[in-house]
Coordinates of C-alpha atoms in Angstrom, one line a residue:
X25 CA -33.3 -100.1 158.7
X26 CA -30.3 -102.3 159.3
X27 CA -30.5 -104.9 162.1
X28 CA -26.8 -105.5 162.8
X29 CA -27.1 -108.6 165.0
X30 CA -29.8 -110.3 162.9
X31 CA -27.5 -110.0 159.9
X32 CA -24.9 -111.9 161.9
X33 CA -27.4 -114.7 162.4
X34 CA -27.3 -114.5 166.2
X35 CA -30.0 -114.6 167.2
X36 CA -46.9 -84.2 184.1
X37 CA -47.5 -81.5 182.2
X38 CA -50.8 -81.5 184.0
X39 CA -52.0 -78.0 183.4
X40 CA -55.5 -77.0 182.4
X41 CA -56.4 -75.9 178.9
X42 CA -59.7 -74.2 179.7
X43 CA -59.7 -71.4 177.2
X44 CA -62.2 -71.8 174.4
X45 CA -60.7 -73.1 171.1
X46 CA -61.9 -72.8 167.5
X47 CA -64.1 -75.7 166.4
X48 CA -62.8 -78.3 163.9
X49 CA -64.6 -81.0 161.9
X50 CA -63.1 -84.5 161.8
X51 CA -61.0 -83.7 158.8
X52 CA -59.5 -80.3 159.5
X53 CA -58.2 -78.1 162.3
X54 CA -57.4 -74.4 162.2
X55 CA -54.6 -74.6 164.8
X56 CA -51.8 -77.2 165.3
X57 CA -52.4 -80.1 167.6
X58 CA -50.6 -79.0 170.8
X59 CA -48.4 -81.7 172.3
X60 CA -46.1 -81.6 175.3
X61 CA -43.5 -83.9 176.9
X62 CA -42.0 -83.0 180.3
X63 CA -38.7 -84.7 181.1
X64 CA -38.5 -82.8 184.4
X65 CA -41.7 -84.5 185.7
X66 CA -40.8 -88.2 185.1
X67 CA -42.5 -90.5 187.6
X68 CA -41.4 -94.2 188.0
X69 CA -39.4 -93.9 184.8
X70 CA -42.4 -92.6 182.8
X71 CA -42.7 -89.4 180.9
X72 CA -45.9 -87.4 181.1
X73 CA -47.5 -86.4 177.8
X74 CA -50.3 -83.9 177.1
X75 CA -52.2 -83.8 173.8
X76 CA -54.4 -80.7 173.1
X77 CA -56.2 -81.3 169.8
X78 CA -58.5 -78.4 169.5
X79 CA -62.3 -78.6 169.7
X80 CA -64.0 -81.5 167.9
X81 CA -67.5 -81.4 166.4
X82 CA -67.9 -85.2 166.5
X83 CA -69.3 -87.2 169.4
X84 CA -66.6 -89.9 169.2
X85 CA -62.9 -89.7 168.2
X86 CA -60.2 -92.3 168.0
X87 CA -56.6 -91.9 169.2
X88 CA -53.8 -94.3 168.3
X89 CA -50.2 -95.0 169.0
X90 CA -48.4 -96.8 166.1
X91 CA -48.7 -100.5 165.8
X92 CA -46.0 -100.5 163.1
X93 CA -43.6 -97.7 162.2
X94 CA -42.0 -97.2 158.8
X95 CA -38.7 -98.9 158.1
X96 CA -39.1 -101.7 160.7
X97 CA -41.2 -104.3 158.9
X98 CA -42.4 -105.7 162.2
X99 CA -45.0 -105.1 164.9
X100 CA -43.9 -102.8 167.7
X101 CA -47.2 -102.0 169.5
X102 CA -46.2 -98.7 171.0
X103 CA -49.5 -98.5 172.7
X104 CA -48.5 -101.1 175.3
X105 CA -46.0 -98.7 176.8
X106 CA -48.8 -96.2 177.7
X107 CA -50.1 -96.0 181.3
X108 CA -52.9 -94.0 183.0
X109 CA -54.5 -92.8 179.7
X110 CA -57.1 -90.1 180.5
X111 CA -59.3 -87.6 178.7
X112 CA -60.5 -84.4 180.3
X113 CA -63.3 -81.9 179.4
X114 CA -63.0 -78.2 179.8
X115 CA -64.1 -78.3 183.4
X116 CA -61.3 -80.7 184.3
X117 CA -63.7 -83.7 184.5
X118 CA -62.7 -87.1 183.1
X119 CA -64.4 -88.3 180.0
X120 CA -65.4 -91.8 179.2
X121 CA -62.6 -93.7 177.3
X122 CA -62.7 -97.2 176.0
X123 CA -59.5 -99.1 175.0
X124 CA -60.3 -100.8 171.7
X125 CA -57.0 -102.7 171.4
X126 CA -53.4 -102.4 172.4
X127 CA -52.8 -99.2 170.5
X128 CA -56.3 -97.6 170.2
X129 CA -58.4 -95.5 172.6
X130 CA -61.9 -94.3 171.7
X131 CA -63.0 -91.0 173.5
X132 CA -66.7 -90.5 174.0
X133 CA -68.4 -87.1 174.4
X134 CA -65.5 -85.8 172.2
X135 CA -67.3 -82.4 171.7
X136 CA -66.3 -81.7 175.3
X137 CA -62.7 -83.0 174.9
X138 CA -60.1 -80.5 176.1
X139 CA -57.0 -82.7 176.4
X140 CA -55.5 -86.1 176.7
X141 CA -52.9 -87.0 179.3
X142 CA -50.9 -90.2 179.8
X143 CA -47.6 -91.6 180.8
X144 CA -45.0 -93.3 178.6
X145 CA -42.7 -96.2 179.6
X146 CA -39.5 -96.6 177.6
X147 CA -38.8 -99.6 175.5
X148 CA -35.0 -100.0 176.3
X149 CA -35.7 -101.1 179.9
X150 CA -38.1 -103.8 178.8
X151 CA -35.8 -105.3 176.2
X152 CA -33.7 -106.8 179.0
X153 CA -36.5 -107.2 181.6
X154 CA -39.8 -107.6 179.8
X155 CA -41.8 -106.6 182.9
X156 CA -44.8 -108.7 181.9
X157 CA -44.8 -107.3 178.3
X158 CA -46.1 -109.8 175.8
X159 CA -45.3 -110.1 172.1
X160 CA -42.6 -108.5 170.0
X161 CA -40.5 -105.6 171.3
X162 CA -39.6 -102.7 169.1
X163 CA -36.2 -102.9 167.3
X164 CA -33.9 -100.9 169.5
X165 CA -33.2 -98.0 167.1
X166 CA -36.9 -97.4 166.8
X167 CA -37.4 -97.5 170.5
X168 CA -37.3 -95.1 173.4
X169 CA -35.1 -94.4 176.4
X170 CA -36.0 -92.7 179.6
X171 CA -33.0 -92.2 181.9
X172 CA -31.8 -89.4 184.1
X173 CA -28.7 -89.0 181.8
X174 CA -30.2 -89.8 178.4
X175 CA -33.5 -89.7 176.6
X176 CA -33.9 -91.3 173.2
X177 CA -37.0 -89.6 171.8
X178 CA -38.3 -91.5 168.8
X179 CA -41.5 -89.5 169.0
X180 CA -43.7 -92.2 167.6
X181 CA -43.2 -93.8 171.0
X182 CA -44.6 -90.8 172.8
X183 CA -47.1 -89.0 170.5
X184 CA -50.0 -90.6 168.7
X185 CA -52.6 -89.4 166.2
X186 CA -56.3 -89.0 165.8
X187 CA -57.6 -91.1 163.0
X188 CA -59.0 -88.2 161.0
X189 CA -56.2 -85.7 161.8
X190 CA -52.9 -87.4 160.6
X191 CA -52.4 -84.6 158.1
X192 CA -52.8 -81.8 160.7
X193 CA -50.0 -79.8 162.0
X194 CA -48.4 -80.4 165.4
X195 CA -46.8 -78.0 167.8
X196 CA -44.5 -79.8 170.3
X197 CA -43.0 -78.5 173.5
X198 CA -40.3 -80.5 175.3
X199 CA -39.4 -79.4 178.8
X200 CA -36.0 -80.7 180.1
X201 CA -33.4 -79.8 182.7
X202 CA -31.5 -76.7 181.7
X203 CA -28.2 -78.7 182.0
X204 CA -29.2 -81.1 179.2
X205 CA -27.7 -81.1 175.7
X206 CA -30.5 -81.4 173.2
X207 CA -30.4 -82.3 169.5
X208 CA -33.3 -82.6 167.2
X209 CA -34.0 -83.3 163.5
X210 CA -37.0 -81.0 163.9
X211 CA -36.1 -77.3 163.7
X212 CA -36.1 -75.6 167.1
X213 CA -38.6 -72.7 167.0
X214 CA -37.5 -71.2 170.3
X215 CA -36.6 -71.9 173.9
X216 CA -38.0 -70.5 177.2
X217 CA -36.5 -70.9 180.6
X218 CA -38.5 -71.6 183.8
X219 CA -38.8 -68.9 186.4
X220 CA -36.1 -70.6 188.5
X221 CA -33.8 -71.3 185.5
X222 CA -33.7 -75.0 186.2
X223 CA -35.7 -76.1 183.1
X224 CA -35.9 -75.1 179.5
X225 CA -38.8 -75.7 177.2
X226 CA -37.9 -76.1 173.5
X227 CA -40.7 -75.6 170.9
X228 CA -40.9 -77.5 167.7
X229 CA -43.3 -77.6 164.7
X230 CA -44.3 -80.6 162.5
X231 CA -46.2 -80.2 159.3
X232 CA -48.1 -83.5 159.8
X233 CA -47.9 -86.6 161.9
X234 CA -45.5 -88.2 159.5
X235 CA -43.0 -85.5 160.5
X236 CA -43.4 -86.4 164.1
X237 CA -42.5 -90.0 163.4
X238 CA -39.7 -89.0 161.0
X239 CA -37.7 -86.6 163.3
X240 CA -36.2 -88.2 166.4
X241 CA -34.5 -86.3 169.2
X242 CA -31.9 -87.1 171.8
X243 CA -31.6 -85.2 175.1
X244 CA -29.3 -85.6 178.1
X245 CA -25.6 -85.8 178.8
X246 CA -24.6 -86.0 175.2
X247 CA -21.4 -85.4 173.3
X248 CA -22.0 -83.6 170.0
X249 CA -19.9 -82.7 167.0
X250 CA -21.1 -80.5 164.1
X251 CA -19.2 -80.3 160.9
X252 CA -19.7 -79.7 157.2
X253 CA -19.4 -82.3 154.4
X254 CA -19.6 -80.3 151.3
X255 CA -22.9 -78.5 151.6
X256 CA -24.4 -80.9 154.2
X257 CA -24.2 -80.0 157.9
X258 CA -23.6 -83.2 159.9
X259 CA -24.7 -83.3 163.5
X260 CA -23.2 -86.3 165.4
X261 CA -24.8 -86.9 168.8
X262 CA -23.2 -89.6 170.9
X263 CA -24.2 -91.1 174.3
X264 CA -21.6 -93.3 175.8
X265 CA -22.7 -94.3 179.3
X266 CA -19.2 -95.0 180.5
X267 CA -17.5 -92.3 178.4
X268 CA -15.6 -94.9 176.4
X269 CA -16.1 -93.1 173.1
X270 CA -16.6 -89.5 172.1
X271 CA -18.1 -87.7 169.1
X272 CA -14.7 -86.2 168.4
X273 CA -13.1 -89.6 168.1
X274 CA -15.6 -90.6 165.5
X275 CA -15.7 -87.4 163.6
X276 CA -13.1 -88.3 161.0
X277 CA -14.6 -91.7 160.3
X278 CA -18.0 -90.1 159.7
X279 CA -16.5 -87.3 157.6
X280 CA -14.6 -89.6 155.3
X281 CA -17.6 -91.9 154.9
X282 CA -20.0 -89.1 154.1
X283 CA -17.6 -87.4 151.8
X284 CA -17.2 -90.7 149.8
X285 CA -21.0 -91.2 149.8
X286 CA -21.6 -87.7 148.4
X287 CA -19.1 -88.3 145.7
X288 CA -20.7 -91.7 144.9
X289 CA -24.2 -90.2 144.7
X290 CA -23.2 -87.2 142.6
X291 CA -26.1 -85.0 141.8
X292 CA -28.7 -86.8 143.8
X293 CA -30.7 -84.3 145.8
X294 CA -29.6 -84.4 149.5
X295 CA -30.5 -82.6 152.7
X296 CA -28.9 -79.5 154.1
X297 CA -28.6 -81.2 157.4
X298 CA -28.2 -84.8 158.5
X299 CA -28.3 -86.0 162.2
X300 CA -26.7 -89.2 163.5
X301 CA -27.9 -90.2 167.0
X302 CA -25.6 -92.8 168.3
X303 CA -26.5 -94.7 171.5
X304 CA -23.7 -96.9 172.7
X305 CA -25.1 -99.8 174.7
X306 CA -23.1 -101.0 177.7
X307 CA -24.8 -104.4 177.8
X308 CA -26.5 -103.8 181.2
X309 CA -29.9 -105.2 182.0
X310 CA -31.7 -102.0 180.9
X311 CA -29.5 -101.3 177.9
X312 CA -30.8 -101.8 174.4
X313 CA -30.0 -105.2 172.8
X314 CA -30.8 -104.7 169.1
X315 CA -27.7 -103.5 167.3
X316 CA -28.3 -101.6 164.1
X317 CA -30.0 -98.4 162.9
X318 CA -33.3 -97.0 161.6
X319 CA -33.4 -94.5 158.8
X320 CA -35.3 -91.2 158.6
X321 CA -35.4 -88.6 155.8
X322 CA -32.7 -86.4 157.4
X323 CA -31.4 -88.5 160.3
X324 CA -30.7 -92.0 161.7
X325 CA -30.8 -93.5 165.1
X326 CA -28.0 -96.0 165.7
X327 CA -27.4 -98.5 168.5
X328 CA -24.0 -100.2 168.7
X329 CA -21.9 -101.8 171.5
X330 CA -20.0 -99.5 173.8
X331 CA -17.4 -102.2 174.3
X332 CA -16.2 -101.9 170.7
X333 CA -12.7 -100.7 170.1
X334 CA -12.2 -97.4 168.3
X335 CA -11.4 -99.3 165.1
X336 CA -14.3 -101.7 165.6
X337 CA -16.7 -98.9 166.2
X338 CA -15.5 -97.1 163.1
X339 CA -16.0 -100.2 161.0
X340 CA -19.5 -100.6 162.4
X341 CA -20.4 -97.0 161.7
X342 CA -19.3 -97.3 158.1
X343 CA -21.3 -100.5 157.6
X344 CA -24.5 -99.4 159.4
X345 CA -24.7 -95.6 159.0
X346 CA -23.7 -95.7 155.4
X347 CA -26.7 -98.0 154.7
X348 CA -29.0 -95.6 156.5
X349 CA -27.7 -92.5 154.6
X350 CA -28.3 -94.2 151.3
X351 CA -31.9 -94.5 152.1
X352 CA -32.2 -90.9 150.9
X353 CA -32.4 -92.6 147.5
X354 CA -34.9 -95.3 148.3
X355 CA -37.4 -95.5 149.9
X356 CA -37.2 -91.8 150.8
X357 CA -37.0 -90.5 147.2
X358 CA -38.3 -93.5 145.3
X359 CA -41.2 -95.4 146.9
X360 CA -44.7 -96.9 146.4
X361 CA -48.1 -95.8 147.6
X362 CA -47.9 -98.2 150.5
X363 CA -44.9 -96.3 151.8
X364 CA -46.3 -92.8 151.0
X365 CA -49.7 -93.3 152.5
X366 CA -48.5 -95.4 155.4
X367 CA -51.1 -96.8 157.8
X368 CA -49.5 -97.1 161.3
X369 CA -52.2 -99.4 162.5
X370 CA -53.0 -101.8 159.7
X371 CA -50.2 -101.2 157.1
X372 CA -50.0 -102.7 153.7
X373 CA -46.5 -103.4 152.5
X374 CA -44.9 -102.8 149.1
X375 CA -43.6 -105.7 147.0
X376 CA -40.3 -104.0 146.6
X377 CA -38.1 -104.6 149.7
X378 CA -35.5 -105.8 147.1
X379 CA -35.2 -102.1 146.2
X380 CA -35.7 -100.3 149.5
X381 CA -33.4 -102.5 151.6
X382 CA -31.5 -104.6 149.1
X383 CA -30.4 -101.9 146.6
X384 CA -29.6 -99.6 149.6
X385 CA -27.4 -102.3 151.2
X386 CA -25.7 -102.9 147.8
X387 CA -24.9 -99.2 147.5
X388 CA -23.5 -99.2 151.1
X389 CA -21.0 -101.9 150.1
X390 CA -20.3 -100.9 146.5
X391 CA -19.5 -97.2 147.3
X392 CA -16.6 -98.4 149.5
X393 CA -14.7 -100.0 146.7
X394 CA -15.9 -97.4 144.1
X395 CA -14.5 -94.6 146.2
X396 CA -11.3 -96.4 147.2
X397 CA -12.2 -96.9 150.9
X398 CA -11.5 -100.7 150.5
X399 CA -9.7 -102.9 148.0
X400 CA -11.5 -105.0 145.4
X401 CA -10.7 -108.3 147.2
X402 CA -12.4 -107.0 150.3
X403 CA -15.5 -106.1 148.3
X404 CA -15.5 -109.5 146.6
X405 CA -15.3 -111.2 150.0
X406 CA -18.3 -109.2 151.3
X407 CA -20.5 -110.2 148.3
X408 CA -19.4 -113.9 148.5
X409 CA -20.3 -113.7 152.2
X410 CA -23.7 -112.4 151.3
X411 CA -24.2 -115.3 148.9
X412 CA -23.3 -117.9 151.6
X413 CA -25.5 -116.2 154.2
X414 CA -28.4 -115.9 151.8
X415 CA -28.6 -119.7 151.6
X416 CA -29.7 -119.8 155.2
X417 CA -33.1 -118.5 154.0
X418 CA -35.5 -119.8 151.4
X419 CA -33.6 -119.1 148.1
X420 CA -36.7 -120.1 146.1
X421 CA -39.0 -117.6 147.7
X422 CA -40.4 -114.8 145.5
X423 CA -39.0 -111.6 146.8
X424 CA -42.1 -109.6 145.9
X425 CA -44.5 -112.0 147.6
X426 CA -42.3 -112.1 150.7
X427 CA -42.2 -108.3 150.8
X428 CA -45.9 -107.8 150.5
X429 CA -46.5 -110.3 153.3
X430 CA -43.5 -109.5 155.5
X431 CA -45.4 -109.6 158.8
X432 CA -46.7 -113.1 158.2
X433 CA -45.3 -116.6 158.2
X434 CA -43.5 -118.1 156.3
X435 CA -42.3 -114.7 155.0
X436 CA -41.4 -112.9 158.3
X437 CA -38.5 -115.3 159.2
X438 CA -36.9 -114.6 155.8
X439 CA -36.7 -110.8 156.3
X440 CA -33.0 -110.9 157.0
X441 CA -32.4 -112.0 153.4
X442 CA -33.3 -108.5 152.1
X443 CA -29.8 -107.5 153.2
X444 CA -28.2 -110.5 151.6
X445 CA -30.0 -111.6 148.5
X446 CA -31.5 -108.2 148.2
X447 CA -28.1 -106.6 147.9
X448 CA -27.0 -109.3 145.4
X449 CA -30.1 -108.5 143.3
X450 CA -28.8 -104.9 143.2
X451 CA -25.3 -106.2 142.2
X452 CA -26.7 -108.3 139.3
X453 CA -28.8 -105.5 138.0
X454 CA -25.8 -103.1 138.3
X455 CA -23.6 -105.5 136.2
X456 CA -26.4 -106.0 133.6
X457 CA -27.0 -102.2 133.3
X458 CA -23.3 -101.6 132.7
X459 CA -23.0 -104.4 130.2
X460 CA -26.0 -103.4 128.2
X461 CA -25.1 -99.7 128.1
X462 CA -21.3 -100.0 127.4
X463 CA -20.8 -98.9 131.0
X464 CA -22.8 -95.7 130.6
X465 CA -25.6 -96.7 132.9
X466 CA -25.8 -98.5 136.3
X467 CA -28.0 -99.4 139.2
X468 CA -27.4 -95.9 140.7
X469 CA -28.2 -94.1 137.4
X470 CA -31.5 -96.1 137.3
X471 CA -32.4 -95.0 140.8
X472 CA -31.5 -91.4 139.8
X473 CA -33.9 -91.6 136.9
X474 CA -36.6 -93.0 139.1
X475 CA -36.0 -90.3 141.6
X476 CA -36.3 -87.6 138.9
X477 CA -39.5 -89.2 137.7
X478 CA -41.1 -89.6 141.1
X479 CA -39.3 -88.0 144.0
X480 CA -40.3 -87.9 147.7
X481 CA -43.8 -86.5 147.1
X482 CA -44.9 -88.7 144.2
X483 CA -45.3 -92.5 144.8
X484 CA -45.1 -95.1 142.1
X485 CA -47.8 -97.8 141.7
X486 CA -46.5 -101.0 143.3
X487 CA -47.8 -103.4 140.6
X488 CA -46.4 -101.3 137.7
X489 CA -42.9 -100.4 138.7
X490 CA -41.2 -103.5 137.3
X491 CA -42.8 -103.0 133.9
X492 CA -41.7 -99.3 134.1
X493 CA -38.1 -100.3 135.0
X494 CA -38.1 -102.8 132.1
X495 CA -39.3 -100.1 129.7
X496 CA -36.7 -97.7 131.1
X497 CA -33.8 -100.2 130.8
X498 CA -33.3 -103.4 128.8
X499 CA -35.1 -106.7 128.2
X500 CA -32.4 -108.5 130.1
X501 CA -33.1 -106.4 133.2
X502 CA -36.9 -107.1 132.9
X503 CA -36.2 -110.8 132.5
X504 CA -34.0 -110.8 135.6
X505 CA -36.7 -109.1 137.6
X506 CA -39.5 -111.4 136.4
X507 CA -37.4 -114.5 136.9
X508 CA -35.5 -113.9 140.1
X509 CA -37.4 -111.1 142.0
X510 CA -41.1 -111.7 141.1
X511 CA -40.3 -115.3 140.3
X512 CA -38.8 -117.9 142.6
X513 CA -35.9 -119.1 140.5
X514 CA -32.6 -118.9 142.5
X515 CA -29.9 -116.7 140.9
X516 CA -26.8 -118.3 139.3
X517 CA -24.3 -115.7 140.5
X518 CA -21.5 -117.3 138.4
X519 CA -23.2 -116.0 135.3
X520 CA -22.9 -112.4 136.5
X521 CA -19.4 -112.8 137.8
X522 CA -18.4 -114.2 134.4
X523 CA -19.6 -111.0 132.8
X524 CA -16.9 -109.1 134.7
X525 CA -14.2 -111.7 134.2
X526 CA -14.4 -113.3 137.7
X527 CA -14.7 -116.8 138.8
X528 CA -14.8 -118.7 142.1
X529 CA -11.7 -120.0 143.7
X530 CA -10.2 -120.9 147.1
X531 CA -8.0 -118.3 148.7
X532 CA -6.9 -117.1 152.0
X533 CA -9.3 -114.4 153.1
X534 CA -9.1 -112.0 156.0
X535 CA -11.9 -112.7 158.5
X536 CA -12.9 -111.6 162.0
X537 CA -13.0 -113.4 165.4
X538 CA -16.4 -115.0 165.2
X539 CA -16.3 -116.5 161.6
X540 CA -14.0 -118.8 159.7
X541 CA -14.3 -117.2 156.4
X542 CA -17.6 -116.2 154.8
X543 CA -20.4 -116.6 157.3
X544 CA -19.2 -119.8 158.9
X545 CA -19.7 -119.0 162.5
X546 CA -17.3 -120.6 164.9
X547 CA -19.7 -121.0 167.9
X548 CA -22.4 -123.5 168.7
X549 CA -24.7 -123.9 171.6
X550 CA -26.3 -126.5 173.9
X551 CA -29.7 -125.3 174.8
X552 CA -30.2 -128.0 177.4
X553 CA -27.0 -127.1 179.3
X554 CA -27.3 -123.4 178.5
X555 CA -23.7 -123.3 177.2
X556 CA -21.9 -121.9 174.2
X557 CA -18.8 -123.6 172.8
X558 CA -16.3 -123.4 169.9
X559 CA -17.4 -125.5 166.9
X560 CA -15.0 -127.3 164.6
X561 CA -14.9 -124.1 162.4
X562 CA -12.9 -122.3 165.1
X563 CA -9.9 -124.4 164.2
X564 CA -10.0 -123.0 160.6
X565 CA -9.7 -119.4 162.0
X566 CA -6.0 -118.6 162.1
X567 CA -6.2 -116.6 165.3
X568 CA -8.1 -119.1 167.4
X569 CA -6.0 -121.9 165.9
X570 CA -2.9 -120.1 167.1
X571 CA -4.4 -119.9 170.6
X572 CA -4.9 -123.7 170.7
X573 CA -8.7 -123.7 170.9
X574 CA -10.4 -127.1 170.3
X575 CA -13.8 -128.0 169.0
X576 CA -16.1 -128.4 172.0
X577 CA -14.3 -125.9 174.3
X578 CA -17.0 -124.3 176.4
X579 CA -16.7 -120.6 176.6
X580 CA -17.2 -119.4 180.2
X581 CA -16.1 -115.8 180.1
X582 CA -15.1 -113.2 177.5
X583 CA -13.0 -110.3 178.8
X584 CA -14.2 -111.2 182.3
X585 CA -17.9 -111.2 181.4
X586 CA -19.8 -114.5 181.8
X587 CA -21.2 -115.8 178.5
X588 CA -24.6 -117.3 178.7
X589 CA -27.5 -118.0 176.3
X590 CA -29.2 -114.9 177.7
X591 CA -26.4 -112.4 176.9
X592 CA -24.8 -114.2 173.9
X593 CA -26.2 -111.6 171.4
X594 CA -24.6 -108.8 173.3
X595 CA -21.2 -110.5 174.1
X596 CA -20.7 -112.1 170.7
X597 CA -21.9 -108.9 169.1
X598 CA -19.1 -107.1 170.9
X599 CA -16.6 -109.7 169.6
X600 CA -17.8 -108.9 166.1
X601 CA -16.3 -105.4 166.6
X602 CA -12.9 -106.6 167.8
X603 CA -9.9 -105.3 165.9
X604 CA -6.2 -106.3 165.8
X605 CA -4.2 -104.9 168.7
X606 CA -6.9 -105.3 171.3
X607 CA -6.0 -107.2 174.5
X608 CA -8.5 -109.9 175.2
X609 CA -9.0 -112.7 177.8
X610 CA -11.2 -115.8 177.5
X611 CA -11.9 -118.5 180.0
X612 CA -12.8 -121.9 178.6
X613 CA -13.6 -125.3 180.0
X614 CA -12.1 -128.3 178.2
X615 CA -13.0 -131.8 179.4
X616 CA -14.0 -130.4 182.8
X617 CA -10.7 -128.5 183.1
X618 CA -10.2 -124.7 183.0
X619 CA -8.3 -123.1 180.1
X620 CA -7.3 -119.5 180.3
X621 CA -6.4 -117.4 177.2
X622 CA -4.7 -114.0 177.3
X623 CA -3.7 -112.6 174.0
X624 CA -3.3 -109.5 171.8
X625 CA -5.5 -109.8 168.7
X626 CA -3.7 -110.3 165.4
X627 CA -5.4 -110.4 162.0
X628 CA -7.4 -113.5 161.5
X629 CA -7.5 -115.5 158.2
X630 CA -9.2 -118.5 156.8
X631 CA -9.2 -120.5 153.6
X632 CA -12.5 -119.8 151.9
X633 CA -14.2 -119.7 148.6
X634 CA -13.8 -116.3 147.1
X635 CA -13.7 -114.5 143.7
X636 CA -10.5 -114.4 141.7
X637 CA -9.8 -112.9 138.3
X638 CA -10.2 -115.2 135.4
X639 CA -6.9 -115.5 133.6
X640 CA -8.9 -116.1 130.4
X641 CA -11.1 -113.0 130.7
X642 CA -11.5 -111.0 127.5
X643 CA -10.6 -107.3 127.3
X644 CA -14.3 -106.5 127.2
X645 CA -14.9 -108.4 130.5
X646 CA -11.9 -106.7 132.1
X647 CA -13.2 -103.3 130.9
X648 CA -16.6 -104.0 132.4
X649 CA -15.0 -105.1 135.7
X650 CA -13.1 -101.8 135.9
X651 CA -16.2 -99.8 135.1
X652 CA -18.2 -101.8 137.8
X653 CA -15.5 -101.3 140.5
X654 CA -14.1 -97.9 139.7
X655 CA -16.4 -96.1 137.2

């Protein structure tokens, strides 16, 4: 998962099933659990769901929607989006159901159970208007959308599981208007039209409940491009509410990115097909607010601002989607028992987020310089930015302890550091591996070795993996992990930069329109007044300095849209994607007087601490730097 905005620091089918079915015990079932979603029978923005599990031999069974889904590291409580939950016997009579907690229903007289029926609310609507919902909301790319033009079907938001039947097969039917475009990471097993031709039912099959949660779908008025990158079929499905962007306009960006990623990964086993579901949020009240993506084995769901320029959207796709694709290495191919035997209700968490998210984020940045998508200076600036941002969190917190307790305080507020310090951990190990092996081994080669040893069907033991890595590599790598990952000693990054002949120095660096170099954000806010204004850092950003902005200028409107505390994440998130050449307007208030800016964006620069080549570097240091950056 990659939460884009957090990284910035901004904060129904009601038909009877009366035929007799083969009996099952509480551990096995001879037929798949039959599930159905009907997108043609939506009532009050709710999708009807039917679950036909087969015949039980137990008196009581428990049905759950996930409290937590893999890859999110936070509580989602999908059960709170369920309405009108009912259980029926074979005569069509209601059975007694007790709701044990937000996500759990206990069905009594289960031997008589024919089917469950309930309605599902979507999560996107409630992000903007909580509608009485309490607690955390699902991260947008893990959520659901129910709209006459678009359905985001993260199936864990619609379909639950019986406690004892998570490993049973599922047969899924999705009925939708015949005019809809439909894309699915699950293989379509066939389609059937309704008698009047107005609806089509698509049938899918899942080997177990995990495959239900791991294979999202998108239905509706979609724009889809399919193309090959080597031996991988890429399916890019885009929903742009106002038709601002198309799949065709993003095809080349995705192609070049994936081609470079495949070259970087080399002989790592990949998938024959990879789906990218891109929902472009228009910022409206019912639009999703959490920018970023959530990984799956063969797909990713992405939410980004529709207001992005073509260039800005391309940059965001490379940053976000590349991260998700690299998850095919870890945790999808290399993971612990906590990940492999995931409990959706009361999960335990692995100690190794530094690997799952940190190393993945490092690969997502490193491949760009390694495969010549960016220059070395740009890569240096990214890593220096991560160092600066990582200091916002507790730099003396054990990463393994934080990971294992990621839902609890004081660890949960430090989650964002997995993308910052976690990536830097990956960088340091990469440099160490190359130094110790005369550039013959690397962080990536280590992950390939672990993937060959374990793979997606064999988890490692959480408490033993660091000792295993130490045995597979070098004492210096083991010492680093013990000291800085298991331990709570902050990393001296200068030591690792020196190994590759780099040192810190001030230089003019290219920045964007919300920072003044590094992660020095140029905005501040007044909670009491509900206003957002330029901080003194704005005057260090060359573009804003050229527009004459002053510290304390209150920002009233951006491109005609009012800026408030309530929509700051959306509006400023859109500014993050601005690119040179875009025409922008901004309305300010300075000392009670209005100030209007109309301008064409030019590249923005700032003087910042960066990495420079050490003129006294040895030939060995230079050679190691070349190997690190270019192989």
